[in-house]
Short mmCIF file of N, CA and C in Angstrom, two decimals:
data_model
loop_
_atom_site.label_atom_id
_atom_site.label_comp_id
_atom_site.label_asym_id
_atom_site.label_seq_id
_atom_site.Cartn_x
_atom_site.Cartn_y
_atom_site.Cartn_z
N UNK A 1 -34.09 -0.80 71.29
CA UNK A 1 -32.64 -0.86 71.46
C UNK A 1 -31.98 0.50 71.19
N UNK A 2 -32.43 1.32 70.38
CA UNK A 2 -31.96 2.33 70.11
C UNK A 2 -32.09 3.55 70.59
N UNK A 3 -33.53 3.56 71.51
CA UNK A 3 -33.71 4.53 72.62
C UNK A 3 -32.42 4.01 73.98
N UNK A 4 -32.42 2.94 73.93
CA UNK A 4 -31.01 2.54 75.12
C UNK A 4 -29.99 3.01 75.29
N UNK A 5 -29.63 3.17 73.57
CA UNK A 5 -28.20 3.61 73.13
C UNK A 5 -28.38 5.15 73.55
N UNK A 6 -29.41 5.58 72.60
CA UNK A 6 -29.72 7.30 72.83
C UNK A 6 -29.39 7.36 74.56
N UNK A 7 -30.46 6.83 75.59
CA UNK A 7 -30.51 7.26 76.53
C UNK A 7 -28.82 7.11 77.00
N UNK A 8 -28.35 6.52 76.91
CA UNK A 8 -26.55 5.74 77.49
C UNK A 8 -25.65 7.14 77.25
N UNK A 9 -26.21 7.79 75.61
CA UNK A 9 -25.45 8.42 75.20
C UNK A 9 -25.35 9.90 75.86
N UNK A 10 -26.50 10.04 76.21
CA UNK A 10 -26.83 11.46 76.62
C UNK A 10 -26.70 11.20 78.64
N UNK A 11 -26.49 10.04 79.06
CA UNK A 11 -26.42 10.20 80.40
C UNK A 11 -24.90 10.03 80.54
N UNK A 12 -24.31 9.63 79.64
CA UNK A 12 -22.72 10.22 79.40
C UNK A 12 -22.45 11.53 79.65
N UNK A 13 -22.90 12.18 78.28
CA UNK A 13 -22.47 13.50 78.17
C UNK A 13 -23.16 14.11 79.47
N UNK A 14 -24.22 14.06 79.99
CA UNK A 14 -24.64 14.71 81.35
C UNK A 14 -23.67 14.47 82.41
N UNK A 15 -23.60 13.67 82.81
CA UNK A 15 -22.69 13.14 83.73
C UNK A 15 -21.28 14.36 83.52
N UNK A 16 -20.54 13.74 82.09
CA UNK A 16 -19.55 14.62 82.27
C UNK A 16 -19.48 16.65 82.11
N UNK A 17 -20.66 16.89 81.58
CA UNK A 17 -21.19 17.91 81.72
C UNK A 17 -21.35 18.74 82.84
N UNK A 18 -21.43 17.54 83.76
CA UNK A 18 -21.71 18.06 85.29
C UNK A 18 -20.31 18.58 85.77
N UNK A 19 -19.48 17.30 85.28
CA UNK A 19 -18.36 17.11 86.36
C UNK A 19 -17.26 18.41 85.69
N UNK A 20 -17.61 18.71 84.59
CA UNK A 20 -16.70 19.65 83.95
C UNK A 20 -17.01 20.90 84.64
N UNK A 21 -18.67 21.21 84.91
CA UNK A 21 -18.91 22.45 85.30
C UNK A 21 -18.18 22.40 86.79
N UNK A 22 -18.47 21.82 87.32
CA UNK A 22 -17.62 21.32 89.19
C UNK A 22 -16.19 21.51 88.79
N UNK A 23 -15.62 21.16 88.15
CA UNK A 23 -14.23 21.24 87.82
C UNK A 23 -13.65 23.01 87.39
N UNK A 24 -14.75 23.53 86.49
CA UNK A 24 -14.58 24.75 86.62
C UNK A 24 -14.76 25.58 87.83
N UNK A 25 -15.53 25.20 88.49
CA UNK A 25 -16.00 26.04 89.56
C UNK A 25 -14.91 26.04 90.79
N UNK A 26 -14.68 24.67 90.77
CA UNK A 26 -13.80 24.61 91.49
C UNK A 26 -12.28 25.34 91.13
N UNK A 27 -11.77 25.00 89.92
CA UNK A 27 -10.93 26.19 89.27
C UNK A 27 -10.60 27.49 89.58
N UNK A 28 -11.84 27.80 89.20
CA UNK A 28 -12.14 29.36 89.36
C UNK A 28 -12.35 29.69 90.43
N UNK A 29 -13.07 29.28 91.11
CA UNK A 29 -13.56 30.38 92.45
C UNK A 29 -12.85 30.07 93.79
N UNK A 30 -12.63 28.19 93.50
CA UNK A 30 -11.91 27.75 94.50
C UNK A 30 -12.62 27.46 95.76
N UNK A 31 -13.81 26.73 95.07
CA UNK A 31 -14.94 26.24 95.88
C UNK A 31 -14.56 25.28 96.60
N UNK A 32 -14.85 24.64 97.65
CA UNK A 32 -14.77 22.78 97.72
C UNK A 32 -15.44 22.21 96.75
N UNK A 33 -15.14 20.58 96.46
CA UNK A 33 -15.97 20.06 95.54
C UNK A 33 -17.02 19.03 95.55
N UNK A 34 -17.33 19.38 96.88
CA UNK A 34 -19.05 19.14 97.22
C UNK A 34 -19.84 20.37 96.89
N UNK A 35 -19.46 21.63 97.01
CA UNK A 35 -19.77 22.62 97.27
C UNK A 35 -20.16 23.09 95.70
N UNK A 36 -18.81 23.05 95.12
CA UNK A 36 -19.24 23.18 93.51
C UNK A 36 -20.16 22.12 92.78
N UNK A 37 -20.19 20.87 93.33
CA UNK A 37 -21.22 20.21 92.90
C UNK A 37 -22.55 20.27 92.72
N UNK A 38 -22.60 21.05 94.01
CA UNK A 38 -24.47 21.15 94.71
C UNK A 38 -24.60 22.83 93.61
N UNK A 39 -23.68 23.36 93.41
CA UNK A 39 -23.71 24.60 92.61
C UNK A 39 -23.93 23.93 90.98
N UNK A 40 -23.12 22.95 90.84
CA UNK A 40 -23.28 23.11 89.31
C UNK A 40 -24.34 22.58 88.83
N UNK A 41 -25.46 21.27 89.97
CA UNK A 41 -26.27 20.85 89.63
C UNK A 41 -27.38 22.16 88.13
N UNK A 42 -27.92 23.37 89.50
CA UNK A 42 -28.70 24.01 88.47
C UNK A 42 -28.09 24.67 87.32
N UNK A 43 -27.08 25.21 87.29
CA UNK A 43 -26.00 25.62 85.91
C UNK A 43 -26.22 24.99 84.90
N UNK A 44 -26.05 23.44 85.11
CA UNK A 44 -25.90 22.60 84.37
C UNK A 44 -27.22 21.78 83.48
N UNK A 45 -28.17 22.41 84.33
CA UNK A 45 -29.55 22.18 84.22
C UNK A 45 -30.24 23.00 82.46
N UNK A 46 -29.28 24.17 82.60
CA UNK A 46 -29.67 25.07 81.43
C UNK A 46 -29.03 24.74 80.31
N UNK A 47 -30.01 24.20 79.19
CA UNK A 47 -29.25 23.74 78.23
C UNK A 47 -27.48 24.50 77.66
N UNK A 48 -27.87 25.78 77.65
CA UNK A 48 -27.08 26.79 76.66
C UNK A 48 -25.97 27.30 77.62
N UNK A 49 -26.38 27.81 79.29
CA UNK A 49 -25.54 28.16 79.68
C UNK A 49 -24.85 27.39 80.58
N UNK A 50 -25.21 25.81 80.53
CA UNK A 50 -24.98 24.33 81.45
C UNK A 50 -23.75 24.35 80.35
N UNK A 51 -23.73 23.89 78.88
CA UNK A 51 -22.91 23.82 78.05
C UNK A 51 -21.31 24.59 77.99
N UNK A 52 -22.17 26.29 77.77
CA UNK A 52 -20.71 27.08 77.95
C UNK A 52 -20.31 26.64 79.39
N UNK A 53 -20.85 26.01 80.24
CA UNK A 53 -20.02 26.40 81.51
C UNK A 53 -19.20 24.94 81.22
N UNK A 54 -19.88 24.05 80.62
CA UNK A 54 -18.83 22.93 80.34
C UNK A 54 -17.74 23.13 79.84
N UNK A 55 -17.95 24.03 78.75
CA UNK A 55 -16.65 24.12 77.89
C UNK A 55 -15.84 24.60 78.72
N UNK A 56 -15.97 25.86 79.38
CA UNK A 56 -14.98 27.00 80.19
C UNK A 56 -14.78 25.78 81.44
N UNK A 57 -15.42 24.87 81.74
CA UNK A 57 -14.46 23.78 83.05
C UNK A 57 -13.82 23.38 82.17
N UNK A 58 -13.86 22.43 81.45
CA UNK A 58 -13.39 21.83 80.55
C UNK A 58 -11.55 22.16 80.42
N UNK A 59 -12.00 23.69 79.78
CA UNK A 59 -10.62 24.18 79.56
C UNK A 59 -9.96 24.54 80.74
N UNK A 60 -10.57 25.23 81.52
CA UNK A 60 -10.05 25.61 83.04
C UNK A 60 -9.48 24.33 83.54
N UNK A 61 -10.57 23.95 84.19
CA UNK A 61 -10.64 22.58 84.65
C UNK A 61 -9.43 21.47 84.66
N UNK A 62 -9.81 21.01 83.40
CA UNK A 62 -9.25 20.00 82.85
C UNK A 62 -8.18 20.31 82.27
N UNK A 63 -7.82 21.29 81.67
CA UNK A 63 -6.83 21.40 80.96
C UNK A 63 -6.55 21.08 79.22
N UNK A 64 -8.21 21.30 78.93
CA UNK A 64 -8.30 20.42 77.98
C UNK A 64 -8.49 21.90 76.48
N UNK A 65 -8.21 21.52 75.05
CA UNK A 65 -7.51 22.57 74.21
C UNK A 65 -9.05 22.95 74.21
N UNK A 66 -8.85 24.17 73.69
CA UNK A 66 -10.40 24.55 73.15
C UNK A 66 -10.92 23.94 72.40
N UNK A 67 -10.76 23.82 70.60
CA UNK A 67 -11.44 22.80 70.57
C UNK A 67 -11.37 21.90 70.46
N UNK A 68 -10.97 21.09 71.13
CA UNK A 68 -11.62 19.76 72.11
C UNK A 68 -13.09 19.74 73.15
N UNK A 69 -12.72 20.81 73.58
CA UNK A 69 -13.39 21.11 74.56
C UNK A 69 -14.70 21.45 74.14
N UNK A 70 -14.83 22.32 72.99
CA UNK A 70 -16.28 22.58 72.11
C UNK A 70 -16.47 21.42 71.47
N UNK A 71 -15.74 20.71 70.68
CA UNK A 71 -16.17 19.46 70.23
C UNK A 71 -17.12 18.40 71.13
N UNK A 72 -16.66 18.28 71.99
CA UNK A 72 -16.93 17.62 73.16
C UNK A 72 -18.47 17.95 73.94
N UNK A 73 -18.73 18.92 73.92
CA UNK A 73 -19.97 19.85 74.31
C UNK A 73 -21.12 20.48 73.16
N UNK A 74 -20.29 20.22 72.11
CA UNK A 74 -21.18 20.58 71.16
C UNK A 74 -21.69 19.92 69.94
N UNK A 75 -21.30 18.71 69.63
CA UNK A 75 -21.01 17.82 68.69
C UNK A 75 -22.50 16.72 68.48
N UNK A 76 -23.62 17.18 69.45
CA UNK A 76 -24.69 16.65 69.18
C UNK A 76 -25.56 17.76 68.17
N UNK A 77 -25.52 19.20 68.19
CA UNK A 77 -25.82 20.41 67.38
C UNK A 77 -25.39 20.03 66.27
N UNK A 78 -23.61 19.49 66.20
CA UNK A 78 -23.02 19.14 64.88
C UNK A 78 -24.02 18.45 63.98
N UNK A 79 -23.80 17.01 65.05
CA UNK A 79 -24.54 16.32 63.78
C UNK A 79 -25.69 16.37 63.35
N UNK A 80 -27.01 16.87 64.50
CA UNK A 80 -28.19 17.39 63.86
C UNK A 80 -27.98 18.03 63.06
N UNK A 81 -27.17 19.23 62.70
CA UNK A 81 -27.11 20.21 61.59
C UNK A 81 -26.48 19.75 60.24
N UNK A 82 -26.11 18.54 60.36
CA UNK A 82 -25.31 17.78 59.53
C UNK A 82 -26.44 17.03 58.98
N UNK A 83 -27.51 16.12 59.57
CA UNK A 83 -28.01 15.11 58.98
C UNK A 83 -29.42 16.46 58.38
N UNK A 84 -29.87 17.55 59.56
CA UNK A 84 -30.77 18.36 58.48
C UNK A 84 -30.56 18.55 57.40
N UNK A 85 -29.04 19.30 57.72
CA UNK A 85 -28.72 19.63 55.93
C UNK A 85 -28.70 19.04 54.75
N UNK A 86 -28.22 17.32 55.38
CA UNK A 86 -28.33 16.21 54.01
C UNK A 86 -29.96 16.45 54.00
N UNK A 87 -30.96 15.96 54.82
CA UNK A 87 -32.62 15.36 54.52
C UNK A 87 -33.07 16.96 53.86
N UNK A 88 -32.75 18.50 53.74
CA UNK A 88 -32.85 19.35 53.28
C UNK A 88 -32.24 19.31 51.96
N UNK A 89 -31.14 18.74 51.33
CA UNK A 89 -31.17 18.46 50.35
C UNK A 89 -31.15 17.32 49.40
N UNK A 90 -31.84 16.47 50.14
CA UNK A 90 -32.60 15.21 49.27
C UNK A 90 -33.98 15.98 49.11
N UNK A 91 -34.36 16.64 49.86
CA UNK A 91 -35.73 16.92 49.59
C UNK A 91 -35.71 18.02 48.63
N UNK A 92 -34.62 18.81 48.14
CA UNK A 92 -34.52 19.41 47.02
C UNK A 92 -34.24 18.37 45.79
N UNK A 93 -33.51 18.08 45.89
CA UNK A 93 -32.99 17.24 44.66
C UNK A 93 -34.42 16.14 44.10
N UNK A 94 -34.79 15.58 45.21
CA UNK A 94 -36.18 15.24 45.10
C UNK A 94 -36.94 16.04 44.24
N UNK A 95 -37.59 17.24 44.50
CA UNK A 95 -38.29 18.17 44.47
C UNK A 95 -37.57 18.38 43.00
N UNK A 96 -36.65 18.57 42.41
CA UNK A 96 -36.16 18.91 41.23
C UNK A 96 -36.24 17.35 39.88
N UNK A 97 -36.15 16.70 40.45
CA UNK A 97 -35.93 15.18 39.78
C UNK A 97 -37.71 14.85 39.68
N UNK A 98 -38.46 15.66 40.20
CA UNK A 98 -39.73 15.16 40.06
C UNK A 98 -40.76 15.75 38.97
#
């Protein structure tokens, strides 16, 4: 059940990942938006520079604040770095209590 959720969650954010980069492209260059689509497919493909291009549609695009827009694109990094940091320090406190 919980790989379901995972998978649901991340074919969300892809999806809109896509449509943000198309939205920029279209923005910016003033593509059609078939045209920016078939473009943003591989963009969007790259973890790091699929992302920034989300954010920069995002804001272009959409109209949406900055961060919002990083929140939105980046907020799976968040919480990995969030739950490392707790299991990094249970495993100290552990390590000290023992």
């Amino acid at each position: 059940m919980m790989q379901i959720g995972a998978f649901l969650v991340f074919l969300v954010m892809g999806v809109t990942n896509l449509l943000a980069v198309q939205a920029g492209l279209t923005a910016v260059l003033g593509v059609p938006v078939l045209l920016a689509l078939v473009v943003a497919v591989p963009v969007f493909y790259f973890r790091f520079v699929g992302s920034a291009a989300g954010i920069v549609g995002a804001i272009v695009g959409w109209h949406m604040p900055v961060p919002l827009a990083v929140l939105l694109f980046c907020w799976p990094v968040l919480v990995y770095g969030f739950l490392r940091g707790g299991a990094e320090a249970r495993s100290v406190l552990a390590r000290r209590a023992a």
